[in-house]
Amino acid sequence: AEDSGAFPYANCSTAPSFDLTVPLSDTASADGFAVKAASVSGRLVEDPTNTGILSESNMPLPGYTVQAIDGNDQVVQQTITDADGFYTLPNLVPGTYYVRFLLDDRYIATPYMSEENSADNAIFVQEPTFGETDAFVLYPGQNKMSVNGALFKAGIVDGYVLLNPAYDGLATNNGGAQNITVTLLDEQGDPWQDYAYDITDENGYFCIKGILPGTFMLQYTLDENSAFVLPDTKAASFTSQNFVIENGSEIHADPIATVYTATLAGSVTDYTSEAGVSARMTLTNQRTNEVFTVNTDADGAYAFTHLLPDQYQLDVELADGYLFADSPISVLPYLNESASSALVTMPMGVSEENCNIIASLPVSWNVQLYLDANGNGSREQDEPAAAGRTAELYLREDLIGQYTAD
């Protein structure tokens, strides 16, 4: 029958069966057919000049994984470079492929050399964990040679962002600050590459790899719930001093200390109507003497946000003649005054949103003291006033007023 790509069994009562034995070193299987296998070979070397141009003097890179990737982005063959950096990917079905070199943390691919049949660096795509050639087609029996890779030993910079609510430099370590973005900037203060950043892990550690020689800075960017304590800055980001990266440099950045900030919020409301009460709220940090002031809104609500974990004095000034009422839900006790204060300790990362204060307008208390001669509890016209006698006013068990009758 003709080699039409199908088995011609239209005139057979049953489909034929057959056994096919082929040497695997010479053939590969494609859709049920044996075809002459293809292969790819090359070498992986170090390129200290970062030019992509290879020579006999390039040092080999043994022990690196090399993969054949088909047109469906699937790994179909894999090997390890030998002591001289050579590799071979055999037994490949003819078709479209890429060669992928899995990279060590310290290496990046050098510039791609695009000349036809070039024996120089063939890595076309650079990713953080691998370098990959451009696509090429393998034909039956073809051994595509000199698909070489060249790697440059780049620099790295790493460091830690630590938590330190004790404000003692780095003497007290409360673990790492997680999810802090650290970006590598060039000498002009612009992001160097899209991939040149890291986010701190649960230990506060970051590591930026694949850095070419040059002068750089690190920019630390906090989220809205963090603040710097070393350096002492109120900004949401901090940029380090310049440092120089050379071939293979390892830079260990000085540690940065931060804290998770706290929130103090609540409301000032009327004892009777529960309507909002106008008040001026002042919070003073007892360590730094920094002062924060807010006014309650129309509903009596207030909030102090982005507070360092510390001890504060809260001062409250009530408006419109209000006094501090007695209430179990009020954080300030009864006081027959329009101003009161209390010490408040804010732990790291705490959001206290029920720091409520109850206020009341003053009331009048009129009392007549008399001598109840007949003991009936009601004053008769002939019962005289108890002039000079004392009346005492108690709130629960506390004496809050003492008055002498006229």
mmCIF file of N, CA, C and O in Angstrom, residues 82-145:
data_model
loop_
_atom_site.group_PDB
_atom_site.id
_atom_site.type_symbol
_atom_site.label_atom_id
_atom_site.label_comp_id
_atom_site.label_asym_id
_atom_site.label_seq_id
_atom_site.Cartn_x
_atom_site.Cartn_y
_atom_site.Cartn_z
ATOM 1 N N ASP A 82 27.707 18.030 31.502
ATOM 2 C CA ASP A 82 28.788 17.211 32.040
ATOM 3 C C ASP A 82 29.911 18.083 32.590
ATOM 4 O O ASP A 82 29.770 19.314 32.701
ATOM 5 N N ALA A 83 31.005 17.473 32.932
ATOM 6 C CA ALA A 83 32.111 18.187 33.569
ATOM 7 C C ALA A 83 32.664 19.299 32.693
ATOM 8 O O ALA A 83 33.243 20.270 33.199
ATOM 9 N N ASP A 84 32.503 19.179 31.369
ATOM 10 C CA ASP A 84 32.986 20.206 30.447
ATOM 11 C C ASP A 84 31.871 21.137 29.992
ATOM 12 O O ASP A 84 32.075 21.944 29.073
ATOM 13 N N GLY A 85 30.691 21.032 30.607
ATOM 14 C CA GLY A 85 29.569 21.894 30.257
ATOM 15 C C GLY A 85 28.755 21.424 29.066
ATOM 16 O O GLY A 85 27.791 22.095 28.679
ATOM 17 N N PHE A 86 29.091 20.259 28.464
ATOM 18 C CA PHE A 86 28.371 19.789 27.286
ATOM 19 C C PHE A 86 27.087 19.065 27.676
ATOM 20 O O PHE A 86 26.980 18.487 28.760
ATOM 21 N N TYR A 87 26.145 19.073 26.762
ATOM 22 C CA TYR A 87 24.896 18.340 26.952
ATOM 23 C C TYR A 87 24.411 17.827 25.600
ATOM 24 O O TYR A 87 24.775 18.365 24.535
ATOM 25 N N THR A 88 23.566 16.793 25.639
ATOM 26 C CA THR A 88 22.877 16.291 24.447
ATOM 27 C C THR A 88 21.455 15.914 24.840
ATOM 28 O O THR A 88 21.242 15.257 25.864
ATOM 29 N N LEU A 89 20.495 16.338 24.044
ATOM 30 C CA LEU A 89 19.091 15.969 24.219
ATOM 31 C C LEU A 89 18.711 15.075 23.042
ATOM 32 O O LEU A 89 18.438 15.554 21.936
ATOM 33 N N PRO A 90 18.716 13.730 23.219
ATOM 34 C CA PRO A 90 18.507 12.805 22.103
ATOM 35 C C PRO A 90 17.037 12.417 21.944
ATOM 36 O O PRO A 90 16.160 12.815 22.718
ATOM 37 N N ASN A 91 16.789 11.594 20.899
ATOM 38 C CA ASN A 91 15.493 10.921 20.700
ATOM 39 C C ASN A 91 14.318 11.894 20.669
ATOM 40 O O ASN A 91 13.291 11.697 21.302
ATOM 41 N N LEU A 92 14.470 12.950 19.880
ATOM 42 C CA LEU A 92 13.410 13.950 19.771
ATOM 43 C C LEU A 92 12.633 13.748 18.475
ATOM 44 O O LEU A 92 13.212 13.573 17.394
ATOM 45 N N VAL A 93 11.307 13.776 18.597
ATOM 46 C CA VAL A 93 10.454 13.715 17.415
ATOM 47 C C VAL A 93 10.645 14.998 16.614
ATOM 48 O O VAL A 93 10.670 16.089 17.186
ATOM 49 N N PRO A 94 10.818 14.920 15.326
ATOM 50 C CA PRO A 94 10.954 16.151 14.538
ATOM 51 C C PRO A 94 9.811 17.121 14.821
ATOM 52 O O PRO A 94 8.659 16.734 14.977
ATOM 53 N N GLY A 95 10.131 18.382 14.918
ATOM 54 C CA GLY A 95 9.129 19.393 15.223
ATOM 55 C C GLY A 95 9.788 20.657 15.739
ATOM 56 O O GLY A 95 10.992 20.864 15.591
ATOM 57 N N THR A 96 8.972 21.510 16.362
ATOM 58 C CA THR A 96 9.445 22.793 16.876
ATOM 59 C C THR A 96 9.823 22.660 18.342
ATOM 60 O O THR A 96 9.076 22.093 19.140
ATOM 61 N N TYR A 97 10.987 23.232 18.705
ATOM 62 C CA TYR A 97 11.496 23.108 20.066
ATOM 63 C C TYR A 97 12.143 24.406 20.533
ATOM 64 O O TYR A 97 12.497 25.284 19.741
ATOM 65 N N TYR A 98 12.297 24.459 21.857
ATOM 66 C CA TYR A 98 13.151 25.422 22.539
ATOM 67 C C TYR A 98 14.095 24.611 23.415
ATOM 68 O O TYR A 98 13.754 23.515 23.846
ATOM 69 N N VAL A 99 15.250 25.188 23.719
ATOM 70 C CA VAL A 99 16.117 24.613 24.747
ATOM 71 C C VAL A 99 16.077 25.541 25.950
ATOM 72 O O VAL A 99 16.261 26.759 25.820
ATOM 73 N N ARG A 100 15.828 24.951 27.115
ATOM 74 C CA ARG A 100 15.724 25.726 28.354
ATOM 75 C C ARG A 100 16.854 25.327 29.301
ATOM 76 O O ARG A 100 17.068 24.149 29.566
ATOM 77 N N PHE A 101 17.564 26.319 29.804
ATOM 78 C CA PHE A 101 18.629 26.112 30.781
ATOM 79 C C PHE A 101 18.121 26.601 32.138
ATOM 80 O O PHE A 101 17.797 27.787 32.286
ATOM 81 N N LEU A 102 18.028 25.702 33.117
ATOM 82 C CA LEU A 102 17.623 26.107 34.458
ATOM 83 C C LEU A 102 18.806 26.762 35.152
ATOM 84 O O LEU A 102 19.905 26.206 35.190
ATOM 85 N N LEU A 103 18.575 27.955 35.704
ATOM 86 C CA LEU A 103 19.678 28.778 36.188
ATOM 87 C C LEU A 103 19.854 28.687 37.693
ATOM 88 O O LEU A 103 18.887 28.613 38.451
ATOM 89 N N ASP A 104 21.099 28.744 38.101
ATOM 90 C CA ASP A 104 21.435 28.925 39.506
ATOM 91 C C ASP A 104 21.056 30.354 39.913
ATOM 92 O O ASP A 104 20.991 31.261 39.082
ATOM 93 N N ASP A 105 20.828 30.551 41.218
ATOM 94 C CA ASP A 105 20.411 31.862 41.703
ATOM 95 C C ASP A 105 21.362 32.979 41.300
ATOM 96 O O ASP A 105 20.946 34.130 41.146
ATOM 97 N N ARG A 106 22.633 32.671 41.166
ATOM 98 C CA ARG A 106 23.635 33.714 40.947
ATOM 99 C C ARG A 106 23.854 34.063 39.490
ATOM 100 O O ARG A 106 24.589 35.021 39.192
ATOM 101 N N TYR A 107 23.260 33.328 38.558
ATOM 102 C CA TYR A 107 23.573 33.527 37.145
ATOM 103 C C TYR A 107 22.384 34.070 36.359
ATOM 104 O O TYR A 107 21.230 33.744 36.646
ATOM 105 N N ILE A 108 22.706 34.876 35.353
ATOM 106 C CA ILE A 108 21.726 35.319 34.364
ATOM 107 C C ILE A 108 22.340 35.105 32.975
ATOM 108 O O ILE A 108 23.556 34.975 32.834
ATOM 109 N N ALA A 109 21.494 35.064 31.964
ATOM 110 C CA ALA A 109 21.989 34.874 30.600
ATOM 111 C C ALA A 109 22.663 36.138 30.091
ATOM 112 O O ALA A 109 22.254 37.260 30.415
ATOM 113 N N THR A 110 23.704 35.969 29.285
ATOM 114 C CA THR A 110 24.385 37.103 28.674
ATOM 115 C C THR A 110 23.670 37.475 27.378
ATOM 116 O O THR A 110 22.727 36.809 26.952
ATOM 117 N N PRO A 111 24.075 38.579 26.705
ATOM 118 C CA PRO A 111 23.338 39.036 25.512
ATOM 119 C C PRO A 111 23.211 37.960 24.437
ATOM 120 O O PRO A 111 24.130 37.187 24.173
ATOM 121 N N TYR A 112 22.041 37.956 23.810
ATOM 122 C CA TYR A 112 21.718 36.980 22.765
ATOM 123 C C TYR A 112 22.454 37.335 21.482
ATOM 124 O O TYR A 112 22.445 38.494 21.041
ATOM 125 N N MET A 113 23.088 36.325 20.868
ATOM 126 C CA MET A 113 23.752 36.503 19.582
ATOM 127 C C MET A 113 22.889 35.880 18.489
ATOM 128 O O MET A 113 22.684 34.660 18.478
ATOM 129 N N SER A 114 22.352 36.692 17.589
ATOM 130 C CA SER A 114 21.306 36.232 16.666
ATOM 131 C C SER A 114 21.817 35.790 15.301
ATOM 132 O O SER A 114 21.029 35.423 14.442
ATOM 133 N N GLU A 115 23.132 35.841 15.056
ATOM 134 C CA GLU A 115 23.607 35.479 13.725
ATOM 135 C C GLU A 115 23.267 34.017 13.401
ATOM 136 O O GLU A 115 23.299 33.138 14.250
ATOM 137 N N GLU A 116 22.956 33.766 12.160
ATOM 138 C CA GLU A 116 22.606 32.419 11.705
ATOM 139 C C GLU A 116 23.774 31.471 11.947
ATOM 140 O O GLU A 116 24.929 31.791 11.652
ATOM 141 N N ASN A 117 23.456 30.300 12.517
ATOM 142 C CA ASN A 117 24.453 29.252 12.785
ATOM 143 C C ASN A 117 25.548 29.722 13.744
ATOM 144 O O ASN A 117 26.645 29.179 13.765
ATOM 145 N N SER A 118 25.266 30.757 14.531
ATOM 146 C CA SER A 118 26.263 31.245 15.474
ATOM 147 C C SER A 118 26.502 30.205 16.556
ATOM 148 O O SER A 118 25.586 29.526 17.009
ATOM 149 N N ALA A 119 27.755 30.069 16.967
ATOM 150 C CA ALA A 119 28.086 29.178 18.075
ATOM 151 C C ALA A 119 28.138 29.945 19.386
ATOM 152 O O ALA A 119 28.519 29.382 20.415
ATOM 153 N N ASP A 120 27.738 31.232 19.380
ATOM 154 C CA ASP A 120 27.749 32.046 20.582
ATOM 155 C C ASP A 120 26.457 31.840 21.368
ATOM 156 O O ASP A 120 25.687 30.923 21.095
ATOM 157 N N ASN A 121 26.226 32.692 22.346
ATOM 158 C CA ASN A 121 25.088 32.499 23.247
ATOM 159 C C ASN A 121 23.761 32.473 22.483
ATOM 160 O O ASN A 121 23.438 33.389 21.733
ATOM 161 N N ALA A 122 22.986 31.405 22.706
ATOM 162 C CA ALA A 122 21.705 31.247 22.013
ATOM 163 C C ALA A 122 20.512 31.507 22.927
ATOM 164 O O ALA A 122 19.366 31.362 22.493
ATOM 165 N N ILE A 123 20.757 31.879 24.177
ATOM 166 C CA ILE A 123 19.636 32.135 25.097
ATOM 167 C C ILE A 123 18.960 33.437 24.704
ATOM 168 O O ILE A 123 19.582 34.503 24.663
ATOM 169 N N PHE A 124 17.670 33.342 24.396
ATOM 170 C CA PHE A 124 16.891 34.454 23.844
ATOM 171 C C PHE A 124 15.969 35.065 24.894
ATOM 172 O O PHE A 124 15.714 36.266 24.905
ATOM 173 N N VAL A 125 15.434 34.232 25.783
ATOM 174 C CA VAL A 125 14.481 34.678 26.802
ATOM 175 C C VAL A 125 15.113 34.516 28.172
ATOM 176 O O VAL A 125 15.641 33.445 28.498
ATOM 177 N N GLN A 126 15.059 35.585 28.972
ATOM 178 C CA GLN A 126 15.599 35.545 30.337
ATOM 179 C C GLN A 126 14.455 35.620 31.338
ATOM 180 O O GLN A 126 13.685 36.577 31.334
ATOM 181 N N GLU A 127 14.320 34.589 32.169
ATOM 182 C CA GLU A 127 13.367 34.577 33.278
ATOM 183 C C GLU A 127 14.154 34.427 34.577
ATOM 184 O O GLU A 127 15.326 34.055 34.556
ATOM 185 N N PRO A 128 13.515 34.719 35.729
ATOM 186 C CA PRO A 128 14.271 34.626 36.988
ATOM 187 C C PRO A 128 14.893 33.260 37.250
ATOM 188 O O PRO A 128 15.951 33.173 37.865
ATOM 189 N N THR A 129 14.263 32.183 36.780
ATOM 190 C CA THR A 129 14.763 30.845 37.112
ATOM 191 C C THR A 129 15.302 30.075 35.914
ATOM 192 O O THR A 129 15.807 28.971 36.091
ATOM 193 N N PHE A 130 15.190 30.605 34.719
ATOM 194 C CA PHE A 130 15.709 29.889 33.557
ATOM 195 C C PHE A 130 15.980 30.848 32.410
ATOM 196 O O PHE A 130 15.482 31.980 32.368
ATOM 197 N N GLY A 131 16.806 30.374 31.463
ATOM 198 C CA GLY A 131 17.016 31.046 30.194
ATOM 199 C C GLY A 131 16.589 30.108 29.079
ATOM 200 O O GLY A 131 16.733 28.885 29.186
ATOM 201 N N GLU A 132 16.074 30.642 27.980
ATOM 202 C CA GLU A 132 15.489 29.809 26.936
ATOM 203 C C GLU A 132 15.880 30.343 25.568
ATOM 204 O O GLU A 132 15.934 31.563 25.344
ATOM 205 N N THR A 133 16.151 29.416 24.638
ATOM 206 C CA THR A 133 16.488 29.818 23.283
ATOM 207 C C THR A 133 15.233 30.240 22.528
ATOM 208 O O THR A 133 14.110 30.036 22.986
ATOM 209 N N ASP A 134 15.441 30.821 21.357
ATOM 210 C CA ASP A 134 14.331 31.070 20.444
ATOM 211 C C ASP A 134 13.873 29.724 19.857
ATOM 212 O O ASP A 134 14.575 28.712 19.949
ATOM 213 N N ALA A 135 12.694 29.700 19.253
ATOM 214 C CA ALA A 135 12.173 28.461 18.678
ATOM 215 C C ALA A 135 12.978 28.060 17.437
ATOM 216 O O ALA A 135 13.470 28.910 16.691
ATOM 217 N N PHE A 136 13.121 26.754 17.245
ATOM 218 C CA PHE A 136 13.757 26.235 16.029
ATOM 219 C C PHE A 136 13.073 24.926 15.651
ATOM 220 O O PHE A 136 12.391 24.304 16.467
ATOM 221 N N VAL A 137 13.259 24.501 14.420
ATOM 222 C CA VAL A 137 12.629 23.284 13.903
ATOM 223 C C VAL A 137 13.686 22.195 13.762
ATOM 224 O O VAL A 137 14.770 22.437 13.215
ATOM 225 N N LEU A 138 13.355 21.001 14.255
ATOM 226 C CA LEU A 138 14.203 19.826 14.068
ATOM 227 C C LEU A 138 13.603 18.934 12.989
ATOM 228 O O LEU A 138 12.389 18.662 13.002
ATOM 229 N N TYR A 139 14.433 18.477 12.084
ATOM 230 C CA TYR A 139 14.001 17.600 10.993
ATOM 231 C C TYR A 139 14.448 16.169 11.288
ATOM 232 O O TYR A 139 15.343 15.948 12.118
ATOM 233 N N PRO A 140 13.835 15.168 10.632
ATOM 234 C CA PRO A 140 14.201 13.769 10.891
ATOM 235 C C PRO A 140 15.707 13.543 10.738
ATOM 236 O O PRO A 140 16.311 13.949 9.730
ATOM 237 N N GLY A 141 16.291 12.915 11.737
ATOM 238 C CA GLY A 141 17.705 12.577 11.701
ATOM 239 C C GLY A 141 18.653 13.724 11.975
ATOM 240 O O GLY A 141 19.874 13.523 12.009
ATOM 241 N N GLN A 142 18.129 14.930 12.167
ATOM 242 C CA GLN A 142 19.008 16.082 12.349
ATOM 243 C C GLN A 142 19.610 16.102 13.758
ATOM 244 O O GLN A 142 18.936 15.829 14.738
ATOM 245 N N ASN A 143 20.902 16.414 13.830
ATOM 246 C CA ASN A 143 21.546 16.690 15.109
ATOM 247 C C ASN A 143 21.929 18.158 15.111
ATOM 248 O O ASN A 143 22.921 18.564 14.520
ATOM 249 N N LYS A 144 21.091 18.968 15.765
ATOM 250 C CA LYS A 144 21.355 20.408 15.804
ATOM 251 C C LYS A 144 22.401 20.662 16.875
ATOM 252 O O LYS A 144 22.192 20.410 18.061
ATOM 253 N N MET A 145 23.558 21.146 16.433
ATOM 254 C CA MET A 145 24.696 21.295 17.330
ATOM 255 C C MET A 145 24.912 22.767 17.687
ATOM 256 O O MET A 145 24.339 23.670 17.086
#
